[in-house]
mmCIF file of C-alpha atoms in Angstrom:
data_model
loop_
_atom_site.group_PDB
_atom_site.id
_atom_site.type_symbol
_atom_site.label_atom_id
_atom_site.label_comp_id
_atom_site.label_asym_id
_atom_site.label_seq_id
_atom_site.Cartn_x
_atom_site.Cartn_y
_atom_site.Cartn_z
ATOM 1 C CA UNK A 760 32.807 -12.400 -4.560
ATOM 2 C CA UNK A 761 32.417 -10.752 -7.679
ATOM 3 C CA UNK A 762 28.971 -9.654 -8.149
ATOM 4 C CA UNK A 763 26.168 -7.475 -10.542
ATOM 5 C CA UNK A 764 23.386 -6.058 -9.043
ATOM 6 C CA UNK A 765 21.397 -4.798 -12.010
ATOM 7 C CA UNK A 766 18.889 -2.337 -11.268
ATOM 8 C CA UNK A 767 21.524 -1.186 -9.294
ATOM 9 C CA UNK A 768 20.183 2.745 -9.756
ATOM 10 C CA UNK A 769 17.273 1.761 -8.209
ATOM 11 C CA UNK A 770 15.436 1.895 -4.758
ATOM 12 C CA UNK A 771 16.196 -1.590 -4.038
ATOM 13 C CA UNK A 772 19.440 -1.944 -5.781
ATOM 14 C CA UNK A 773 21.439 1.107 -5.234
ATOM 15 C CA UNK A 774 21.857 0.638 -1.378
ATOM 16 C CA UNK A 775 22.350 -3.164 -1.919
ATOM 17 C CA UNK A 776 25.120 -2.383 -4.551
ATOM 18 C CA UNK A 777 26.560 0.189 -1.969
ATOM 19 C CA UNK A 778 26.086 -2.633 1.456
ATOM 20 C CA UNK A 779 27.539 -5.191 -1.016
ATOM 21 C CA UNK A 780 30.543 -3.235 -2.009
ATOM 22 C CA UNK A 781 31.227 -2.313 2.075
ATOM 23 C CA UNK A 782 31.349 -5.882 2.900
ATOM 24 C CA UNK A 783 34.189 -6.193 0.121
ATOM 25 C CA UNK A 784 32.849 -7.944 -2.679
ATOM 26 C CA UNK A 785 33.577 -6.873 -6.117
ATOM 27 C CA UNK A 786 30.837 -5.027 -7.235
ATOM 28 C CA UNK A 787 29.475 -4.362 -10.749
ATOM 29 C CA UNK A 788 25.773 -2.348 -11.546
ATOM 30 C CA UNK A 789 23.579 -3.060 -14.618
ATOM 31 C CA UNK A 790 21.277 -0.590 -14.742
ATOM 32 C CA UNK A 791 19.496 1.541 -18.041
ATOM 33 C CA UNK A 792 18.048 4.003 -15.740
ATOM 34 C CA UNK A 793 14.619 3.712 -17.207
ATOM 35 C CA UNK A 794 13.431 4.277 -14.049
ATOM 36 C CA UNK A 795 14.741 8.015 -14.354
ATOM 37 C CA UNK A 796 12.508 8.239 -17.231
ATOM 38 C CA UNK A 797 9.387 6.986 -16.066
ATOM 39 C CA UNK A 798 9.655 9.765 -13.945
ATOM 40 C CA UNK A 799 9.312 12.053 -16.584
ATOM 41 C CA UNK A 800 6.620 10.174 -18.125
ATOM 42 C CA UNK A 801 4.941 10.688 -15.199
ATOM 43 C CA UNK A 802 5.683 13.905 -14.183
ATOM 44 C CA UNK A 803 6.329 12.583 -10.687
ATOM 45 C CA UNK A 804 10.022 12.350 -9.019
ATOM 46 C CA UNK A 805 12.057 11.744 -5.659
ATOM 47 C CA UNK A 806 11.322 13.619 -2.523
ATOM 48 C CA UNK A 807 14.989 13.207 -2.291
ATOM 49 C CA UNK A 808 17.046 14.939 -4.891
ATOM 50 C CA UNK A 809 19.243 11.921 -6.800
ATOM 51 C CA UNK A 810 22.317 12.318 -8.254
ATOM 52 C CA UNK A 811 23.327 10.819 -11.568
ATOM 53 C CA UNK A 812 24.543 7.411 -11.335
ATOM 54 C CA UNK A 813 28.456 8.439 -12.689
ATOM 55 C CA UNK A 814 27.939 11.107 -9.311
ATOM 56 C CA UNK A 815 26.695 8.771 -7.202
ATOM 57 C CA UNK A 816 29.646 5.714 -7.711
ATOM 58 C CA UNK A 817 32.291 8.345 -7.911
ATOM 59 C CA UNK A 818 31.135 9.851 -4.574
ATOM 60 C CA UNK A 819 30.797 6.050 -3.334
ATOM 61 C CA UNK A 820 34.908 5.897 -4.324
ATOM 62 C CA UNK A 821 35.398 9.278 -2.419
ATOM 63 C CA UNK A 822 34.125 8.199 1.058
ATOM 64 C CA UNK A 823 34.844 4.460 1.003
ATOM 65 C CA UNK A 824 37.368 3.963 -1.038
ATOM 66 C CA UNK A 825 35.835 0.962 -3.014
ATOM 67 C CA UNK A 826 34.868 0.914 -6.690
ATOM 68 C CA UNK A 827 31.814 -0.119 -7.831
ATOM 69 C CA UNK A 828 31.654 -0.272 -11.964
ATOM 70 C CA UNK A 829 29.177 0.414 -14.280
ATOM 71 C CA UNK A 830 27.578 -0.626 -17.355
ATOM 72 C CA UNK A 831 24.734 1.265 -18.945
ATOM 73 C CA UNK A 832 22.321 -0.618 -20.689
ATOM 74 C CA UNK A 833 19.494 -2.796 -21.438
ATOM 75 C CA UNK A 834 18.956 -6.946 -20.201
ATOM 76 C CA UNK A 835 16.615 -7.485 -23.472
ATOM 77 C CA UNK A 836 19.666 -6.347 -25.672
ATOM 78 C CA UNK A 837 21.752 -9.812 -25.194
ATOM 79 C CA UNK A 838 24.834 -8.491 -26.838
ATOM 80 C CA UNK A 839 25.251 -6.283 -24.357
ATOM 81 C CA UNK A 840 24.297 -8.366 -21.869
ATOM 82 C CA UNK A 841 27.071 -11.171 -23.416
ATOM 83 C CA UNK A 842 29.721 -8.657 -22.745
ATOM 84 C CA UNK A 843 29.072 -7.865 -19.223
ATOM 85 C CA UNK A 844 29.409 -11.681 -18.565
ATOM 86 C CA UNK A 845 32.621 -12.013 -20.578
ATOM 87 C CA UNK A 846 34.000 -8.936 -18.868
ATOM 88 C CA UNK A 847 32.977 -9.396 -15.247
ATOM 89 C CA UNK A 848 32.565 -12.842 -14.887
ATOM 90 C CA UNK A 849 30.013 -13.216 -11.969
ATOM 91 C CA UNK A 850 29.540 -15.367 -9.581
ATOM 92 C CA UNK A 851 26.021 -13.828 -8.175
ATOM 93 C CA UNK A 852 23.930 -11.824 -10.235
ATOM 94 C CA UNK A 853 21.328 -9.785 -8.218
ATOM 95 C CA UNK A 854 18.355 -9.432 -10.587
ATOM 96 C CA UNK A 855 16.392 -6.150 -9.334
ATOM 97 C CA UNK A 856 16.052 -5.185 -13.123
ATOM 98 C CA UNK A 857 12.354 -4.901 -13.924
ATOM 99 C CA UNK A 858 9.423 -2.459 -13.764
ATOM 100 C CA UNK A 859 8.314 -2.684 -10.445
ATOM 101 C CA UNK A 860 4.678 -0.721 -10.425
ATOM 102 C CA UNK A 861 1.833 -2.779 -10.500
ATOM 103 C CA UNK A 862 -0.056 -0.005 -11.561
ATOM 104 C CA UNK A 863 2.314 1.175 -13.708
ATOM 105 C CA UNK A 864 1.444 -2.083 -15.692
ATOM 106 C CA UNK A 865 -2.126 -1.225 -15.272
ATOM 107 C CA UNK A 866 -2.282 2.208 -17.367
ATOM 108 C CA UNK A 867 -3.360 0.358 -20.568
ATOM 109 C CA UNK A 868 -2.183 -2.101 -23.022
ATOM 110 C CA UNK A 869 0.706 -0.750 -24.182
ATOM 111 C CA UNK A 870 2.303 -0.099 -20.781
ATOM 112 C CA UNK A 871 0.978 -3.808 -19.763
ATOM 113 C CA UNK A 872 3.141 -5.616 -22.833
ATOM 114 C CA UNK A 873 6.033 -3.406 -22.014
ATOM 115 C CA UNK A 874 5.568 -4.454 -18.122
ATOM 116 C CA UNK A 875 5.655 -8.120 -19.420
ATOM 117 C CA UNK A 876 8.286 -7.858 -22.244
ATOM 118 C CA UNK A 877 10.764 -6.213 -20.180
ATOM 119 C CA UNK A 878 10.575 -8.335 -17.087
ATOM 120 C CA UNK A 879 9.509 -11.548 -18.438
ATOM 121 C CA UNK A 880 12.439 -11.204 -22.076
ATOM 122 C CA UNK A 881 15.283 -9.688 -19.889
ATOM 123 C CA UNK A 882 15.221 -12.061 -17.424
ATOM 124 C CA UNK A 883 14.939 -15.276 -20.160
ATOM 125 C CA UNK A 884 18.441 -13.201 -21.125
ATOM 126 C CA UNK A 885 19.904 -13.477 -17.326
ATOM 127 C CA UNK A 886 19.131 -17.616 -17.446
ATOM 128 C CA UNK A 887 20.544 -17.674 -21.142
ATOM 129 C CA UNK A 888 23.757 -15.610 -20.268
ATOM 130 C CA UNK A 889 24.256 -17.763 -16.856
ATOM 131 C CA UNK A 890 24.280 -20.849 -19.049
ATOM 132 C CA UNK A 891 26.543 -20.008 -21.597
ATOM 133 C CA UNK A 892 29.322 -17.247 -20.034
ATOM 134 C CA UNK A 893 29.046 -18.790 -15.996
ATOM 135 C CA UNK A 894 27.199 -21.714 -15.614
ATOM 136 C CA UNK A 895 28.264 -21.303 -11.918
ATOM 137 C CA UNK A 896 26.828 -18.216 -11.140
ATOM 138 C CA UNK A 897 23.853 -17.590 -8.940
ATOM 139 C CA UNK A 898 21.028 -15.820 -9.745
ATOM 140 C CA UNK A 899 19.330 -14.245 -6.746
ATOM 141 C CA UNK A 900 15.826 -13.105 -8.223
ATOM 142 C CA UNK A 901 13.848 -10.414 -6.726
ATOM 143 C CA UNK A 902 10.528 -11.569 -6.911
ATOM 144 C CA UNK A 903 7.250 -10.530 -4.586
ATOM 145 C CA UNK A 904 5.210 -12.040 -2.232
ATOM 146 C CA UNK A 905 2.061 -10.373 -4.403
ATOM 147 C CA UNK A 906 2.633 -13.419 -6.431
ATOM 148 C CA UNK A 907 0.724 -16.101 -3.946
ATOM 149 C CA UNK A 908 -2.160 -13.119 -3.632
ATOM 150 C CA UNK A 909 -4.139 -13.310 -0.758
ATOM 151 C CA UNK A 910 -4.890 -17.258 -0.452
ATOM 152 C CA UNK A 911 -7.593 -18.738 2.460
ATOM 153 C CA UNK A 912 -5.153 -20.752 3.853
ATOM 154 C CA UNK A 913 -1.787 -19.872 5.117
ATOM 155 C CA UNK A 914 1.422 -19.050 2.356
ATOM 156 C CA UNK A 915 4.595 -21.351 2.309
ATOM 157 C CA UNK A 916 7.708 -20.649 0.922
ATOM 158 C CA UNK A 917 7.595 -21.167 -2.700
ATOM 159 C CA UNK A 918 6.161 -24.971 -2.115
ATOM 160 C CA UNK A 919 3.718 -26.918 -0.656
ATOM 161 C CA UNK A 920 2.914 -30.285 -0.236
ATOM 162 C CA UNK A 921 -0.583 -31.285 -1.715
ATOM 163 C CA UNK A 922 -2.612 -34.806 -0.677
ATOM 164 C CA UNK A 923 -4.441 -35.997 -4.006
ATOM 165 C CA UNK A 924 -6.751 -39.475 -4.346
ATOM 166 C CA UNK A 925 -4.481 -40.596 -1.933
ATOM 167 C CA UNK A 926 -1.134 -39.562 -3.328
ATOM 168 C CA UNK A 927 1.112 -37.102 -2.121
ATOM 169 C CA UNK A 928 3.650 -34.355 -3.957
ATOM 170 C CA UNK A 929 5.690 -31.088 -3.247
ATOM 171 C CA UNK A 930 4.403 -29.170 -5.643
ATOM 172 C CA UNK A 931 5.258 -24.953 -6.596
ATOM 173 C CA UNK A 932 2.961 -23.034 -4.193
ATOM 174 C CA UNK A 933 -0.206 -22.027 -6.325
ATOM 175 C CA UNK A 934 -0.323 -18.307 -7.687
ATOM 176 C CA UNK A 935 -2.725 -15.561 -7.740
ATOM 177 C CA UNK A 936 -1.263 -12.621 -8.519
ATOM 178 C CA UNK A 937 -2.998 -9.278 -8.700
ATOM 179 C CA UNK A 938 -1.626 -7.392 -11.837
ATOM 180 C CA UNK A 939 0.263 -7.806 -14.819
ATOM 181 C CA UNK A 940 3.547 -6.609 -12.998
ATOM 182 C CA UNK A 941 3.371 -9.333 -10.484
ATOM 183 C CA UNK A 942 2.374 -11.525 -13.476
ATOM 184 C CA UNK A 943 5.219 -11.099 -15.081
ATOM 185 C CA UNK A 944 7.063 -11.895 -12.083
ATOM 186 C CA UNK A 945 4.922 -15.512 -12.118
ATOM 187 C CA UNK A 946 6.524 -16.149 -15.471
ATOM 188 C CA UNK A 947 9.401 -15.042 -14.249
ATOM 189 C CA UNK A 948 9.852 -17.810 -11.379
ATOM 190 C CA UNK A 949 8.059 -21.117 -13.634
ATOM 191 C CA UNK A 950 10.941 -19.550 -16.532
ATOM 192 C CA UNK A 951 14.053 -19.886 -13.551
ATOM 193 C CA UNK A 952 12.226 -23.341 -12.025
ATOM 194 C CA UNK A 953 12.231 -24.756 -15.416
ATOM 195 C CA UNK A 954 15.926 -23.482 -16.254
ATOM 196 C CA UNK A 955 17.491 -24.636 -13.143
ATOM 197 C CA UNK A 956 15.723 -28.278 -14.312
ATOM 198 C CA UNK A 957 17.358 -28.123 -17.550
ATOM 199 C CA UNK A 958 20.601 -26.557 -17.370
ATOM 200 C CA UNK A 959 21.144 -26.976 -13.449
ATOM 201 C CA UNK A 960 21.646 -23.389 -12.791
ATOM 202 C CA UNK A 961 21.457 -22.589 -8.897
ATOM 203 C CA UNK A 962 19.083 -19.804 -8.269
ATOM 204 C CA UNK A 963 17.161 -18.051 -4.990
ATOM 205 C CA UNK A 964 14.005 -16.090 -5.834
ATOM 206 C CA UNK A 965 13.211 -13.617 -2.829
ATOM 207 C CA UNK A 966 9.698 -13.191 -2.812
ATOM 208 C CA UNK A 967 9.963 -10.108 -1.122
ATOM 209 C CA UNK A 968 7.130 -7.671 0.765
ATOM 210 C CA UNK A 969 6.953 -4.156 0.412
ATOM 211 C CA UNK A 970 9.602 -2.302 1.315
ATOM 212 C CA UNK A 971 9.707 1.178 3.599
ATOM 213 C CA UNK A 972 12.621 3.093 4.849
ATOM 214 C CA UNK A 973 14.778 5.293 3.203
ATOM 215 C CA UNK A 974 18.665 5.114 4.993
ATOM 216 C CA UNK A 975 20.468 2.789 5.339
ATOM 217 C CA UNK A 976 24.278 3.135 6.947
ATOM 218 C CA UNK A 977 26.021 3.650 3.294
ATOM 219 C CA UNK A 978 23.820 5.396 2.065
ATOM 220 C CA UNK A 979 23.935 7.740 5.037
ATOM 221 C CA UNK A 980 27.542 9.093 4.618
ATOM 222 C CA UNK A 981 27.112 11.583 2.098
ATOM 223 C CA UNK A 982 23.886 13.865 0.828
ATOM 224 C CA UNK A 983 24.928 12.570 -2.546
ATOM 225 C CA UNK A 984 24.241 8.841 -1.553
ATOM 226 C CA UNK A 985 20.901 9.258 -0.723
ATOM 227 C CA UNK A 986 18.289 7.159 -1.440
ATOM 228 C CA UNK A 987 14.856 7.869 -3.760
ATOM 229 C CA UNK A 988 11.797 8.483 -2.012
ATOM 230 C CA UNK A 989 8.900 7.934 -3.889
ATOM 231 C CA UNK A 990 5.331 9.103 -2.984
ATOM 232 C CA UNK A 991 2.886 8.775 -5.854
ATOM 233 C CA UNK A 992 0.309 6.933 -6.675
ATOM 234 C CA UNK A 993 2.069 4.864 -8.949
ATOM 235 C CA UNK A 994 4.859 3.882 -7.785
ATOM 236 C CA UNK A 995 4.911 4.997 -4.414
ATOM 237 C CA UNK A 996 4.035 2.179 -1.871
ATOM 238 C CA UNK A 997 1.493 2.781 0.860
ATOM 239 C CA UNK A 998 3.685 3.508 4.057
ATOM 240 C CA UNK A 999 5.902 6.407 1.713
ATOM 241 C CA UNK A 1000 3.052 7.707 0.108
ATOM 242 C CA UNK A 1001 0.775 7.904 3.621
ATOM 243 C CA UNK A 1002 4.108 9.425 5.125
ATOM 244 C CA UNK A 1003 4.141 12.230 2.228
ATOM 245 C CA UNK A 1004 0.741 12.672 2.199
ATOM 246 C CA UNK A 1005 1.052 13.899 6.074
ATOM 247 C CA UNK A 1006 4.037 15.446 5.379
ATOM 248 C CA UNK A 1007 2.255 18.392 3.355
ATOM 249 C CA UNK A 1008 -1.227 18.148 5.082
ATOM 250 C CA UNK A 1009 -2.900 16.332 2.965
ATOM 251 C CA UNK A 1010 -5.277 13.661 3.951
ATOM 252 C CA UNK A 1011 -3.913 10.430 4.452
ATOM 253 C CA UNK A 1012 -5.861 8.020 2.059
ATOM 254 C CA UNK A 1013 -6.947 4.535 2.213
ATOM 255 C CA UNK A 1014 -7.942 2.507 -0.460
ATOM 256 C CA UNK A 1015 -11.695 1.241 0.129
ATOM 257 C CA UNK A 1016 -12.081 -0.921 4.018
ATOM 258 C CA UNK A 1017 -8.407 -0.541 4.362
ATOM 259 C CA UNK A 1018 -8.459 -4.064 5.325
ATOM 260 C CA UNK A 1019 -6.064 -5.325 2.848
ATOM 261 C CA UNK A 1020 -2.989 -6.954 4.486
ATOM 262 C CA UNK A 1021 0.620 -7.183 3.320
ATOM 263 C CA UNK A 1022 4.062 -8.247 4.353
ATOM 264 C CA UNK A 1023 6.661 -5.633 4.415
ATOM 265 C CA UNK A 1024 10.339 -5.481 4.966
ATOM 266 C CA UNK A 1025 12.606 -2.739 5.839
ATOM 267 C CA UNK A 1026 15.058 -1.333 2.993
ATOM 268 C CA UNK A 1027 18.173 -2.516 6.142
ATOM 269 C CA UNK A 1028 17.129 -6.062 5.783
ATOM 270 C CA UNK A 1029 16.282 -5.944 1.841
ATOM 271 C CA UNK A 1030 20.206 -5.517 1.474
ATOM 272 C CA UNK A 1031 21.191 -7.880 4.097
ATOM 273 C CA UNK A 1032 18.782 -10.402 3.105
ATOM 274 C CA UNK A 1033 20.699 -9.903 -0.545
ATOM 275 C CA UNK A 1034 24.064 -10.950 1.767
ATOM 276 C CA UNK A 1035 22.497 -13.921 2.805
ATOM 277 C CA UNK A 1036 21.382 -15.148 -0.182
ATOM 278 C CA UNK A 1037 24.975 -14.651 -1.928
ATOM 279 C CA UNK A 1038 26.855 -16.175 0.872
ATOM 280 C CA UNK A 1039 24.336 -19.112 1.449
ATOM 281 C CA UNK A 1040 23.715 -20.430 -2.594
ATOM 282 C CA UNK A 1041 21.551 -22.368 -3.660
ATOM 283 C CA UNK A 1042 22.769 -25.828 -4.610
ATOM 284 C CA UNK A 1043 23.239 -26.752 -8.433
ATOM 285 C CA UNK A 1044 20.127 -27.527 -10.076
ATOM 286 C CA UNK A 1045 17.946 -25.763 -7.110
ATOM 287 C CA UNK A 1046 15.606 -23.469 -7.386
ATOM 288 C CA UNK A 1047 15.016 -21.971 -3.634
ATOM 289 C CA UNK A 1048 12.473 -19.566 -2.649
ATOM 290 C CA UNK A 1049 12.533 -17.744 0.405
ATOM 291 C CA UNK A 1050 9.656 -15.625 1.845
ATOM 292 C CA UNK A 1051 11.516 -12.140 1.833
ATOM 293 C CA UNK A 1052 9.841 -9.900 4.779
ATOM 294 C CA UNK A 1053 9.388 -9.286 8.740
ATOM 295 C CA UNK A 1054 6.525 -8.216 9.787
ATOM 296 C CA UNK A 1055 2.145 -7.536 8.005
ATOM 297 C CA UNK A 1056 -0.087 -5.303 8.641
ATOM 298 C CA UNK A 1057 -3.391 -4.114 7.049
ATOM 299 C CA UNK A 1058 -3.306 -0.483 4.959
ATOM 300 C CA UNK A 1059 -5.711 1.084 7.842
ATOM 301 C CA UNK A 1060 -3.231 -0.034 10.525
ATOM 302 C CA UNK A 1061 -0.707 1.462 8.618
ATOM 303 C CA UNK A 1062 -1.928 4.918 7.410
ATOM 304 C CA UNK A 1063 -3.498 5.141 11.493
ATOM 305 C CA UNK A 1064 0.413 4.903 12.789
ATOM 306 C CA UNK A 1065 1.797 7.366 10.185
ATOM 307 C CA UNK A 1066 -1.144 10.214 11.556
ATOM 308 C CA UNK A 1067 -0.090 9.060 15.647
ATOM 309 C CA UNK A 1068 3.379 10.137 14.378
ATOM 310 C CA UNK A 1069 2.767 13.027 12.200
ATOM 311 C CA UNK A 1070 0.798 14.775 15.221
ATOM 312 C CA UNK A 1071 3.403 14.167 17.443
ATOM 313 C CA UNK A 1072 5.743 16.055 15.068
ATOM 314 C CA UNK A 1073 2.909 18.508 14.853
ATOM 315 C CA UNK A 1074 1.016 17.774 11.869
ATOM 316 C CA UNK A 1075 -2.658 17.454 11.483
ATOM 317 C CA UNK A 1076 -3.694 14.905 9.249
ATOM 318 C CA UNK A 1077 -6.845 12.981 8.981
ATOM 319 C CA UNK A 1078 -6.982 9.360 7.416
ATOM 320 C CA UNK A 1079 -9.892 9.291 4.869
ATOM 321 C CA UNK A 1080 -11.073 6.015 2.864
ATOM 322 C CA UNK A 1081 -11.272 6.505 -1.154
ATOM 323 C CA UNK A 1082 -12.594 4.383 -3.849
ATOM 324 C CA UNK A 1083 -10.153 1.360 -4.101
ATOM 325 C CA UNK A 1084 -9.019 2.274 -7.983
ATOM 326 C CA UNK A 1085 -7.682 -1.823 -7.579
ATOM 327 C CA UNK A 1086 -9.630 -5.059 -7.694
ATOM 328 C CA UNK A 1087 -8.653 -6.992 -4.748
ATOM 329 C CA UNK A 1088 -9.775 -8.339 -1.524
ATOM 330 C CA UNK A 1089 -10.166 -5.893 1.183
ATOM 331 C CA UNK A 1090 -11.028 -7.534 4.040
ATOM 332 C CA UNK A 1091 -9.286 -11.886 4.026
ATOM 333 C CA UNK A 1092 -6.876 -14.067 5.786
ATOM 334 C CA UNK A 1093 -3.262 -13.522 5.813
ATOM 335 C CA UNK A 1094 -0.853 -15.389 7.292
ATOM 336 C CA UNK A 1095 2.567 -15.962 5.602
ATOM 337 C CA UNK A 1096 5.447 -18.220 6.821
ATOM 338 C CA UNK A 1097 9.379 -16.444 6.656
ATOM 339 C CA UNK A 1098 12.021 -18.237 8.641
ATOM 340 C CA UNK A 1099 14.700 -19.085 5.505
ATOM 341 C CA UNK A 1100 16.101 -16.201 6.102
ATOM 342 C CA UNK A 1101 15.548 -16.254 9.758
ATOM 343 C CA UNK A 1102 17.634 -19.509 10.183
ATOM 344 C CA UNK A 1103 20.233 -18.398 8.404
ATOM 345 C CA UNK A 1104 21.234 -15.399 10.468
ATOM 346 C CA UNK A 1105 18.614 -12.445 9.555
ATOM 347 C CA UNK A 1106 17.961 -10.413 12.898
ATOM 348 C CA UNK A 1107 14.694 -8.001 11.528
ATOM 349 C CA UNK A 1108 14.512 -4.450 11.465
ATOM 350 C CA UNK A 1109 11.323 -4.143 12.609
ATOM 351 C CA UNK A 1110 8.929 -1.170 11.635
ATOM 352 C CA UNK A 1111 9.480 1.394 14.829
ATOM 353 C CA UNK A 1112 7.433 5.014 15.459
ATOM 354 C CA UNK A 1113 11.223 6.373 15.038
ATOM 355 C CA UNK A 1114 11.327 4.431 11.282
ATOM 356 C CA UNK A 1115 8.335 6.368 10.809
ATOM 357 C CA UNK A 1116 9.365 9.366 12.340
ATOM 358 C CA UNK A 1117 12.677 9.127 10.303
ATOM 359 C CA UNK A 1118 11.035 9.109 6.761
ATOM 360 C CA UNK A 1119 8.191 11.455 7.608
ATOM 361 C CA UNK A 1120 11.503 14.029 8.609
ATOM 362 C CA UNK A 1121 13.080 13.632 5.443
ATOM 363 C CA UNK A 1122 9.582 14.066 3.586
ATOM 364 C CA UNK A 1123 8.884 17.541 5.484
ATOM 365 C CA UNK A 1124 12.805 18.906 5.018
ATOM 366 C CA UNK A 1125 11.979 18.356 1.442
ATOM 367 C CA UNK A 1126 7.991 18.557 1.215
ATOM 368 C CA UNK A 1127 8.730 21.677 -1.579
ATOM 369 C CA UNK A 1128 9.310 18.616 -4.019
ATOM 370 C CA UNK A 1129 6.494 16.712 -3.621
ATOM 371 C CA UNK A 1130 4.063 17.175 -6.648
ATOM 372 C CA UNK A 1131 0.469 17.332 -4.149
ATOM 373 C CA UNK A 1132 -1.563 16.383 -7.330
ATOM 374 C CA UNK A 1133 0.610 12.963 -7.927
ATOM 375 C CA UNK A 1134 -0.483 11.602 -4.035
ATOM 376 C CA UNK A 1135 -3.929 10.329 -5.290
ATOM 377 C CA UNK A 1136 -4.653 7.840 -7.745
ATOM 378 C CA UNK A 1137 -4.902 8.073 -11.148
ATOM 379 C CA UNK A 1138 -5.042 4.569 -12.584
ATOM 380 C CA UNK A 1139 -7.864 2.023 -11.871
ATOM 381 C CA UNK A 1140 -8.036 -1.898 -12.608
ATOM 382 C CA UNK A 1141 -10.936 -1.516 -14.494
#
C-alpha cells in the first residue's frame, strides 16, 4: 500500500513510518520539522540525541533495506502539498502533522492562532488534496481522546445515541476539550465529518491517549533510529517527564490532587493501531472514530509507580504536589470505552514496571542532556 505518514519526524510518526515500511508498504514522510525548531524556541530538546531526518531514512535503507522517501515541507502551503499527491499517489495518508502541546498553545495569543492555523488550515488542505488528486485515499487522523474532556458519564467512541421528547438519534459524541490544541483538533474532526458527507471521502480519526515508551523493534536496530524523548514541561507528557524527573533526582511533581485521570497507550500499539486502521478502511462516505488507548490511570498513580521503580534502580525520589498551572478537574469520573481496535486484532502492550524501568534506563544513560530547569512548569491557563 502506498502510504504518507506526515509528521513522519515526529514522536508518533517516525516509528510508525519505520513499522509501516517493515511490513512492506510503500512508504512516503511529510514532515517540515518544525518540531526541531520549537525546540530551540524553547530551549528544551531530546534526552535522546536525534539524527537529521536525511540520517535517519538513509540509516533506515542501511539496515532494512527498504526506502522510505521524503518530502520537506509545509501542509498549509497547498502547492506543495498538490505535488506530493500527484507524485505519490496515496492510498492512506497518516495525518500526525500538527502541534501537539496543549500548553504549547497556551503560552499566549500568538502561539494559540498558530496552534489553530496550523492544525485546523493544514488539515482543510489534506481533505482538499484527497478530493481532488485521490478521492480514494484514506485519511487516518490522529486525533485525542482530550477532545470528549472529562464527561460525568461514561465516553463512547466518537458517537452516542441521545433520547430527546421522545425521539431518538446517533449523534457526534459531545466535546469538551481542555485547550486550544485539543480545540483545534475538535475542528479538526466536525471539518473531516462534514467532508466525508460531502465529497464521500473515507476517513478514521484515532482519538488517541497519551502515549509513553520510547522503543519500539525498528527503531531498536540502530543508535541512529532512536526515538525522541521528551521531558519538559511543555511538551513532555506526565509518565516521560515523572521518569526524567527521577532520573536526575529531582522531585517527581504532581499537578494539584493528582487525581486527574487519562487514557494512555504505548508508542508499540500507537504504530500497530496505525496498521489496523490502513488495512481495515473506513467505508466511502464514513467517518469512523475509534477510541485509540489500553489502559487509565490518575497522574498520582502514575508519578507513585515511576518512584517504586526508580528506588529499585537506586534512586531516591520523592513525589511532591505543585500548583496545577492548568484549569481542569482534578478529582471526576472516567471511564472510556476502546474495543474498535480490540475487535479487529489489537493485542495491548500494557504499561509494565520493566516499560518503566526501560525508559527511566535510557533517561539516566543520558540524564547529562536533560535541561533540570525545563522539568517544571512554566506556562499556566490563566
Amino acid at each position: 500500500m502506498r502510504i504518507i505518514v506526515a509528521g513522519g519526524d515526529g514522536f508518533c510518526g517516525w516509528p510508525t513510518a519505520l513499522y509501516l515500511s517493515k511490513q512492506g508498504h510503500d512508504v512516503t514522510i511529510v514532515d517540515n520539522l518544525v518540531r526541531r525548531k520549537y525546540d530551540d524556541e524553547l530551549r528544551s530538546n531530546s534526552v535522546t540525541p536525534i539524527a537529521t531526518l536525511e540520517d535517519r531514512v538513509a540509516k533506515w535503507k542501511e539496515v532494512s533495506g527498504k526506502e522510505i522517501k521524503t518530502f520537506i515541507g509545509d501542509l498549509n502551503h497547498y502547492d506543495f502539498l498538490s505535488e506530493v499527491f500527484r507524485q505519490t499517489e496515496p492510498e492512506a495518508f497518516v495525518h500526525f502533522a500538527e502541534q501537539r502541546s496543549a500548553p504549547y498553545s497556551m503560552i499566549d495569543r500568538e502561539h494559540a492562532v498558530y496552534t489553530q492555523t496550523n492544525n485546523v488550515m493544514g488539515n482543510l488542505n489534506v481533505l482538499y488534496a484527497i478530493k481532488e488528486f485521490a478521492p480514494e485515499c484514506h485519511l487516518i487522523k490522529l486525533g485525542t481522546m482530550g477532545e470528549y474532556g472529562t464527561p460525568n458519564i461514561d465516553i463512547e467512541e466518537g458517537y452516542i445515541e441521545i433520547e430527546h421528547k421522545g425521539r431518538k438519534d446517533t449523534l457526534p459524541y459531545p466535546k469538551q476539550p481542555g485547550s486550544f490544541y485539543h480545540l483545534s483538533k475538535v475542528h479538526d474532526s466536525h471539518n473531516i465529518m462534514f467532508a466525508c458527507k460531502i465529497w464521500g471521502i473515507r476517513a478514521t480519526d484515532l482519538n488517541q491517549g497519551i502515549v509513553y515508551g520510547l522503543h519500539t523493534a525498528e527503531t531498536r536496530l540502530d543508535p541512529m533510529l532512536v526515538n525522541r524523548v521528551d521531558y519538559d514541561g511543555v511538551f513532555g507528557t506526565a509518565l516521560n517527564r515523572f521518569v526524567n524527573q527521577a532520573a536526575i533526582g529531582h522531585d517527581i511533581t504532581v499537578y494539584g490532587s493528582g487525581g486527574q485521570t487519562r487514557a494512555f497507550l504505548n508508542i508499540e500499539d500507537t504504530v500497530r493501531c496505525v496498521e489496523i486502521a490502513a488495512e481495515n478502511p473506513a467505508d466511502q462516505g464514513e467517518f469512523r472514530v475509534f477510541n485509540q488507548f489500553t489502559e487509565w490511570f490518575s497522574v498520582q498513580d502514575l508519578a507513585e509507580r515511576v518512584q517504586k521503580i526508580a528506588k529499585e534502580e537506586g534512586l531516591d525520589t520523592q513525589v511532591k504536589k505543585i500548583e496545577n498551572p492548568r484549569i481542569e478537574n482534578e478529582d471526576h469520573y472516567y471511564n472510556a470505552v476502546n474495543t474498535k481496535l480490540r475487535d479487529l486484532g489489537l493485542e495491548p502492550h500494557l504499561l509494565t514496571d520493566d516499560v518503566i524501568r526501560d525508559i527511566l534506563r535510557t533517561a539516566v544513560e543520558n540524564k547529562n542532556r536533560i535541561i533540570e530547569e525545563n522539568v517544571l512548569p512554566s506556562i499556566t491557563w490563566k
